[in-house]
Coordinates of C-alpha atoms and ligand atoms in Angstrom, one line a residue:
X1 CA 5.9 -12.8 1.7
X2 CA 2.4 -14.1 0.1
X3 CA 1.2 -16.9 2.4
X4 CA -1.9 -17.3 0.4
X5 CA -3.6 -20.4 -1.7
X6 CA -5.5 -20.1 -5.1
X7 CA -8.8 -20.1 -5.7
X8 CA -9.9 -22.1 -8.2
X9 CA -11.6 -19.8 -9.7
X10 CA -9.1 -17.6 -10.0
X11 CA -6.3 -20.6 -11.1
X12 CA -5.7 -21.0 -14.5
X13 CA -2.5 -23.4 -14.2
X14 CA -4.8 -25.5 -12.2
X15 CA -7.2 -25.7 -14.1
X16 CA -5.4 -26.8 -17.2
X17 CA -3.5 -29.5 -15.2
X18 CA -7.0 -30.7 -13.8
X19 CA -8.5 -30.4 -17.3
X20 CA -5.7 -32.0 -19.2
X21 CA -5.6 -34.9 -16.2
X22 CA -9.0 -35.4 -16.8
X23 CA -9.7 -35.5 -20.8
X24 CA -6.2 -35.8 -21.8
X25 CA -6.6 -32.5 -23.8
X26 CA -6.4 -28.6 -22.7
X27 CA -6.9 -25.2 -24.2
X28 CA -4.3 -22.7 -24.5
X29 CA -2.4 -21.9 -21.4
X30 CA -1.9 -18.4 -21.8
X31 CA 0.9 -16.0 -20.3
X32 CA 1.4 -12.4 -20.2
X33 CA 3.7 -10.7 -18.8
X34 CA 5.5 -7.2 -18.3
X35 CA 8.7 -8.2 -20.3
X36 CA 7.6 -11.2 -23.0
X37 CA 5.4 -11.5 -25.6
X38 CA 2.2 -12.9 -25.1
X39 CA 3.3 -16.6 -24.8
X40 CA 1.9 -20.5 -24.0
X41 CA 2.7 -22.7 -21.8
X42 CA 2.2 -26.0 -23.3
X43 CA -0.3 -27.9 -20.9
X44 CA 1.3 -31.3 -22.0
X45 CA 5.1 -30.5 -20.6
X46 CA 3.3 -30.1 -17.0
X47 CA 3.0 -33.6 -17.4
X48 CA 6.5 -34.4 -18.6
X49 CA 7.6 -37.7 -17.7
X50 CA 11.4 -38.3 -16.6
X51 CA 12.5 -39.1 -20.3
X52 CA 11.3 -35.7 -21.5
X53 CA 12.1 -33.8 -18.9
X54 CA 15.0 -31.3 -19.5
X55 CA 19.4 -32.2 -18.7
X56 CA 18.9 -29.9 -16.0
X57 CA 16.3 -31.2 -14.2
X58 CA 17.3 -35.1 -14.6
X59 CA 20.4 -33.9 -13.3
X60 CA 18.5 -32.5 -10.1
X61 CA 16.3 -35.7 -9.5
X62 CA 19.5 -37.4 -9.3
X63 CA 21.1 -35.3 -7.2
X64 CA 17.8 -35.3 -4.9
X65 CA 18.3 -37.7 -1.4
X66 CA 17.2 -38.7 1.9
X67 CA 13.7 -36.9 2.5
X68 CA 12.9 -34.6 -0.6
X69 CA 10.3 -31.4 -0.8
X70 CA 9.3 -30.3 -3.8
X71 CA 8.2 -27.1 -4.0
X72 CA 5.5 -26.0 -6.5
X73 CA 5.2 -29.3 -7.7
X74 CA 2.2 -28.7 -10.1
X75 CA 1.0 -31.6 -11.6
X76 CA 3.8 -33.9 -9.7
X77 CA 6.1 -34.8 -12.5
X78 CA 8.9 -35.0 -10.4
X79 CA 7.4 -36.4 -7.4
X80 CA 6.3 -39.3 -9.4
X81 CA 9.7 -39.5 -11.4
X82 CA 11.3 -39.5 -7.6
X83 CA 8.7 -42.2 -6.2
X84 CA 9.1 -44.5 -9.1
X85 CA 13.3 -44.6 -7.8
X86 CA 11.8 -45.4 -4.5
X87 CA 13.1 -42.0 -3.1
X88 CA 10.7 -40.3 -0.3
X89 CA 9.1 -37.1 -1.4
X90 CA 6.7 -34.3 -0.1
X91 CA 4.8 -32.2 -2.8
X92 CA 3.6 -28.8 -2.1
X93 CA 1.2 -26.5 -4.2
X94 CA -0.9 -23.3 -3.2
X95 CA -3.4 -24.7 -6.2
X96 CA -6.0 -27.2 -4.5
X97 CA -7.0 -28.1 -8.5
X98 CA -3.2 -29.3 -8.8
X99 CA -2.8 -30.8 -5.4
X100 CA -6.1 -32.6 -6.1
X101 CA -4.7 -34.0 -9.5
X102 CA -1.3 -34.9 -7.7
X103 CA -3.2 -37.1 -5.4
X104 CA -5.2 -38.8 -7.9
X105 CA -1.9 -39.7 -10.4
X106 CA -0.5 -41.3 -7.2
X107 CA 1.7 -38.8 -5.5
X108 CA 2.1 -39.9 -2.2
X109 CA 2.3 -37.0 0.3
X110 CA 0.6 -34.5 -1.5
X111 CA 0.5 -31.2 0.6
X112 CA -1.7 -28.3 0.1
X113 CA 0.7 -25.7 1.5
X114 CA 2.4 -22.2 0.5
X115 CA 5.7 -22.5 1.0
X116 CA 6.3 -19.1 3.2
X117 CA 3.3 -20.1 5.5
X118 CA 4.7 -20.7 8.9
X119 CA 2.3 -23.2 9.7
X120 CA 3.9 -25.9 7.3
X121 CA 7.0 -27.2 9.0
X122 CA 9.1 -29.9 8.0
X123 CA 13.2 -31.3 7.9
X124 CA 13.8 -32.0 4.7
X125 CA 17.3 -33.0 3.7
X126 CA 16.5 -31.8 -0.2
X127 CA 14.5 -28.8 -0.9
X128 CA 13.5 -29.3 -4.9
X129 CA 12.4 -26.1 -6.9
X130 CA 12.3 -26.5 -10.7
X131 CA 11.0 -25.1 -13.9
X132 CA 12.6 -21.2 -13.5
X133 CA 12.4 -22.5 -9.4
X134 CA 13.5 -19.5 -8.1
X135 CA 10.5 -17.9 -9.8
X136 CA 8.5 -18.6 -6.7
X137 CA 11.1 -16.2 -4.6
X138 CA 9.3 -13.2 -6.4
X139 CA 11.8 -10.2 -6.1
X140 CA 15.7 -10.0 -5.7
X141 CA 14.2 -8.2 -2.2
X142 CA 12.6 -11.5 -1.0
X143 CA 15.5 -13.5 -1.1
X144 CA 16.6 -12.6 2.6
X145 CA 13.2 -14.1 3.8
X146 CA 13.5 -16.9 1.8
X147 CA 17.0 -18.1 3.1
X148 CA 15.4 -17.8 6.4
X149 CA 13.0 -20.0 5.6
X150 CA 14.8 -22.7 4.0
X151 CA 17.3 -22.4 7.5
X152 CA 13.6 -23.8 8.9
X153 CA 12.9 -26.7 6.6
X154 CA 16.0 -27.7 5.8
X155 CA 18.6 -30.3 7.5
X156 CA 21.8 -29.0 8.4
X157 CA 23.5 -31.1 6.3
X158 CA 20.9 -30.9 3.5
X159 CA 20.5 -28.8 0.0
X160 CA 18.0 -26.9 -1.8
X161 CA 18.5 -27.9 -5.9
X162 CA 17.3 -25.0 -7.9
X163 CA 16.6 -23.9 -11.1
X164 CA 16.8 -20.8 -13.1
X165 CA 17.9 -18.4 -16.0
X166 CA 20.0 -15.0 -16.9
X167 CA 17.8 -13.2 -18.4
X168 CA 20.3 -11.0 -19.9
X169 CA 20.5 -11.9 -23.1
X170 CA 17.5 -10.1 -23.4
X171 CA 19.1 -6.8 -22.9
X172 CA 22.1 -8.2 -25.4
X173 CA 23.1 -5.4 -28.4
X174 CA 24.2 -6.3 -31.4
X175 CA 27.8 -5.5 -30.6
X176 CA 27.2 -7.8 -27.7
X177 CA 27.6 -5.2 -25.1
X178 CA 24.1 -5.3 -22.6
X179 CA 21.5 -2.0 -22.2
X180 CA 20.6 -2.7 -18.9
X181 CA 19.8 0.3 -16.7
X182 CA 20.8 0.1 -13.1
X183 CA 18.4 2.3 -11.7
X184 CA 15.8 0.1 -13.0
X185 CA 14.1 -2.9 -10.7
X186 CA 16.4 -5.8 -11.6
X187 CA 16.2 -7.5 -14.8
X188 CA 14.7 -10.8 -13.3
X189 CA 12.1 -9.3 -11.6
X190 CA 9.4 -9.9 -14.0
X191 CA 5.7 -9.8 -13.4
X192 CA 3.3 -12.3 -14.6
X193 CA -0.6 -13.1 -15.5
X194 CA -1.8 -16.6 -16.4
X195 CA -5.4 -17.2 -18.5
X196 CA -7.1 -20.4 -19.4
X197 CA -10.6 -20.2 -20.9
X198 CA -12.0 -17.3 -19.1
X199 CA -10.1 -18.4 -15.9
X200 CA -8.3 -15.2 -15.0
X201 CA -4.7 -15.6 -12.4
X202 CA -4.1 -12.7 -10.5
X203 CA -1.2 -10.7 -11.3
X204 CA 2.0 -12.3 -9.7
X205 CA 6.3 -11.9 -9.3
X206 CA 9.0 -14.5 -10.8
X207 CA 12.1 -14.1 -10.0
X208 CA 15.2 -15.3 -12.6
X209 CA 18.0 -14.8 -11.0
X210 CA 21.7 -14.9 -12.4
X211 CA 23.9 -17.3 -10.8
X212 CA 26.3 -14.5 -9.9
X213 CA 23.6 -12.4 -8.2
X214 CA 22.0 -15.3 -6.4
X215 CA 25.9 -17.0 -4.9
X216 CA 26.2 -13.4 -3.5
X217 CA 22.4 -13.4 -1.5
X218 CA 23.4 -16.8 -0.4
X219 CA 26.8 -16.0 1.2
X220 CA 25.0 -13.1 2.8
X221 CA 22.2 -15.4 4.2
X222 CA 24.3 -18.2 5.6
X223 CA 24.2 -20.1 2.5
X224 CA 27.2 -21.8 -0.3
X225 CA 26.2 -21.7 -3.8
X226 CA 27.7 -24.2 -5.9
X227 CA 26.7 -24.1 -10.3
X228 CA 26.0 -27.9 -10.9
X229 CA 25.6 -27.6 -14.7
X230 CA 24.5 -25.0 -17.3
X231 CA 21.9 -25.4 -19.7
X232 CA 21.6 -24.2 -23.3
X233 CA 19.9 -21.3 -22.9
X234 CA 21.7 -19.1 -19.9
X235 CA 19.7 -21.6 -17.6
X236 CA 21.3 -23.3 -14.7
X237 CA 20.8 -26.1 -12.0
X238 CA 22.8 -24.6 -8.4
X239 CA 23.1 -26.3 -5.3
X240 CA 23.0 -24.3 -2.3
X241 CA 23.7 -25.5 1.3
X242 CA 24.2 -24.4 4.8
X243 CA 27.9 -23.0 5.4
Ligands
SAH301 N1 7.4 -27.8 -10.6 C1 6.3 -27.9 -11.6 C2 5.4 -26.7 -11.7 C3 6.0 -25.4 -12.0 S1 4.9 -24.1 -12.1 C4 6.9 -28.3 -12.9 O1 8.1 -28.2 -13.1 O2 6.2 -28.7 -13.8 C5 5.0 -23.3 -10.5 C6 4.1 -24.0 -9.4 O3 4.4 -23.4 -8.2 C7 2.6 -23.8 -9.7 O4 2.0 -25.0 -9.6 C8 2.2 -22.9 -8.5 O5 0.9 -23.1 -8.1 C9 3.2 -23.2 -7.5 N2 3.5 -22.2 -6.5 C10 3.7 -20.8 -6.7 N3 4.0 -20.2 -5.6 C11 4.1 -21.1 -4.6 C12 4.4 -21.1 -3.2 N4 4.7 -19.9 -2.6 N5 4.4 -22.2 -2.4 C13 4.1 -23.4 -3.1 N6 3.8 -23.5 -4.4 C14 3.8 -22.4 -5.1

């Protein structure tokens, strides 16, 4: 797994979040990727406030107890949304430009910190991962790892609250049957590049994950998947906790 942090140089979702923290404006967030369209991210729903935030991920902030890490936290949207219930969160970020602007909106215990790097440790009773969360597993081949590392941060009796989306529709026909090929990489392994201004992102993985595919990694890794609610778009919110 990639232990690494971002240079800001080389951070284009950082540098949004920093620039629209600090003028209340940003460029265009721009995405490319190996199976959209060229696309945006608009830099203004980084900052989403509780009210505007999607069912699915209200839902997840009030499932969320006891000591809560929230993984990729970006600008700290729900970290704040969690502090303002007077819940007790930890926010972690591989961008320092995001981590820096997480600090200055009042975030608490905001943690500079790749989530597969070792040298972070914690016990957290809720493990938090939103917006496409399992995006930051990578590839269906990662997920092994990642259980392993969640058996390492998380209570025994705790949960990790994820996110994420089918992408089969996608592959849909007209006659609604679904051209997917099995000898291909799996159809949620997608690969992705970020630019702002002339702020290039390296190339990355982001895993969306069907529910079906991911309650079958869990059980093989220890773990009971549980489908909290579905969104309007083949998105979901799961649960998944130690058998
Ligand atoms: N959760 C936020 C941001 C989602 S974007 C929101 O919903 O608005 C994904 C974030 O994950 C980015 O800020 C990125 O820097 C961070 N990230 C990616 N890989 C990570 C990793 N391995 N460990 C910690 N953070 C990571």
């Amino acid at each position: 797994m990639n232990t690494a942090l971002i240079p800001a140089d080389k951070d284009p979702m950082g540098s949004a979040i920093a620039d629209y923290f600090n003028r209340q404006k940003a460029d265009r967030l721009r995405v490319f990727s190996s199976l959209f369209d060229e696309d945006e991210i608009p830099v203004k729903e980084l900052f989403r406030t509780e009210k505007q935030m999607p069912a699915l991920e209200r839902n997840a902030l009030q499932l969320a107890t006891g000591k809560i890490l929230d993984v990729g936290a970006g600008s700290g949207c729900h970290s704040l949304a969690l502090q303002e219930t007077g819940k007790e969160v930890h926010a972690i970020d591989i961008s320092p430009l995001s981590v820096d602007v997480m600090r200055k909106r009042g975030v608490r215990h905001a943690i500079l910190a790749n989530l597969f790097d070792e040298h972070f440790q914690g016990n957290y009773d809720t493990i938090l991962m939103l917006m496409n969360g399992s995006g930051i597993i990578g590839k269906l081949e990662n997920l092994p790892a990642f259980f392993r590392r969640m058996k390492q941060l998380l209570h025994p009796d705790g949960c990790i609250l994820m996110d994420s989306s089918d992408l089969r529709y996608l592959f849909e026909e007209e006659d609604g049957s679904f051209s997917i090929n099995l000898a291909d990489n799996y159809y949620g392994e997608v690969d992705f590049r970020m630019q702002y201004k002339n702020i290039c992102g390296e190339e990355f993985n982001w895993l969306y994950i069907d529910y079906q595919t991911l309650n079958l990694y869990a059980a093989e890794s220890g773990f009971r998947a549980e489908l909290i609610k579905e969104g309007k778009h083949y998105d979901y919110l799961a649960k998944l906790t130690l058998k």
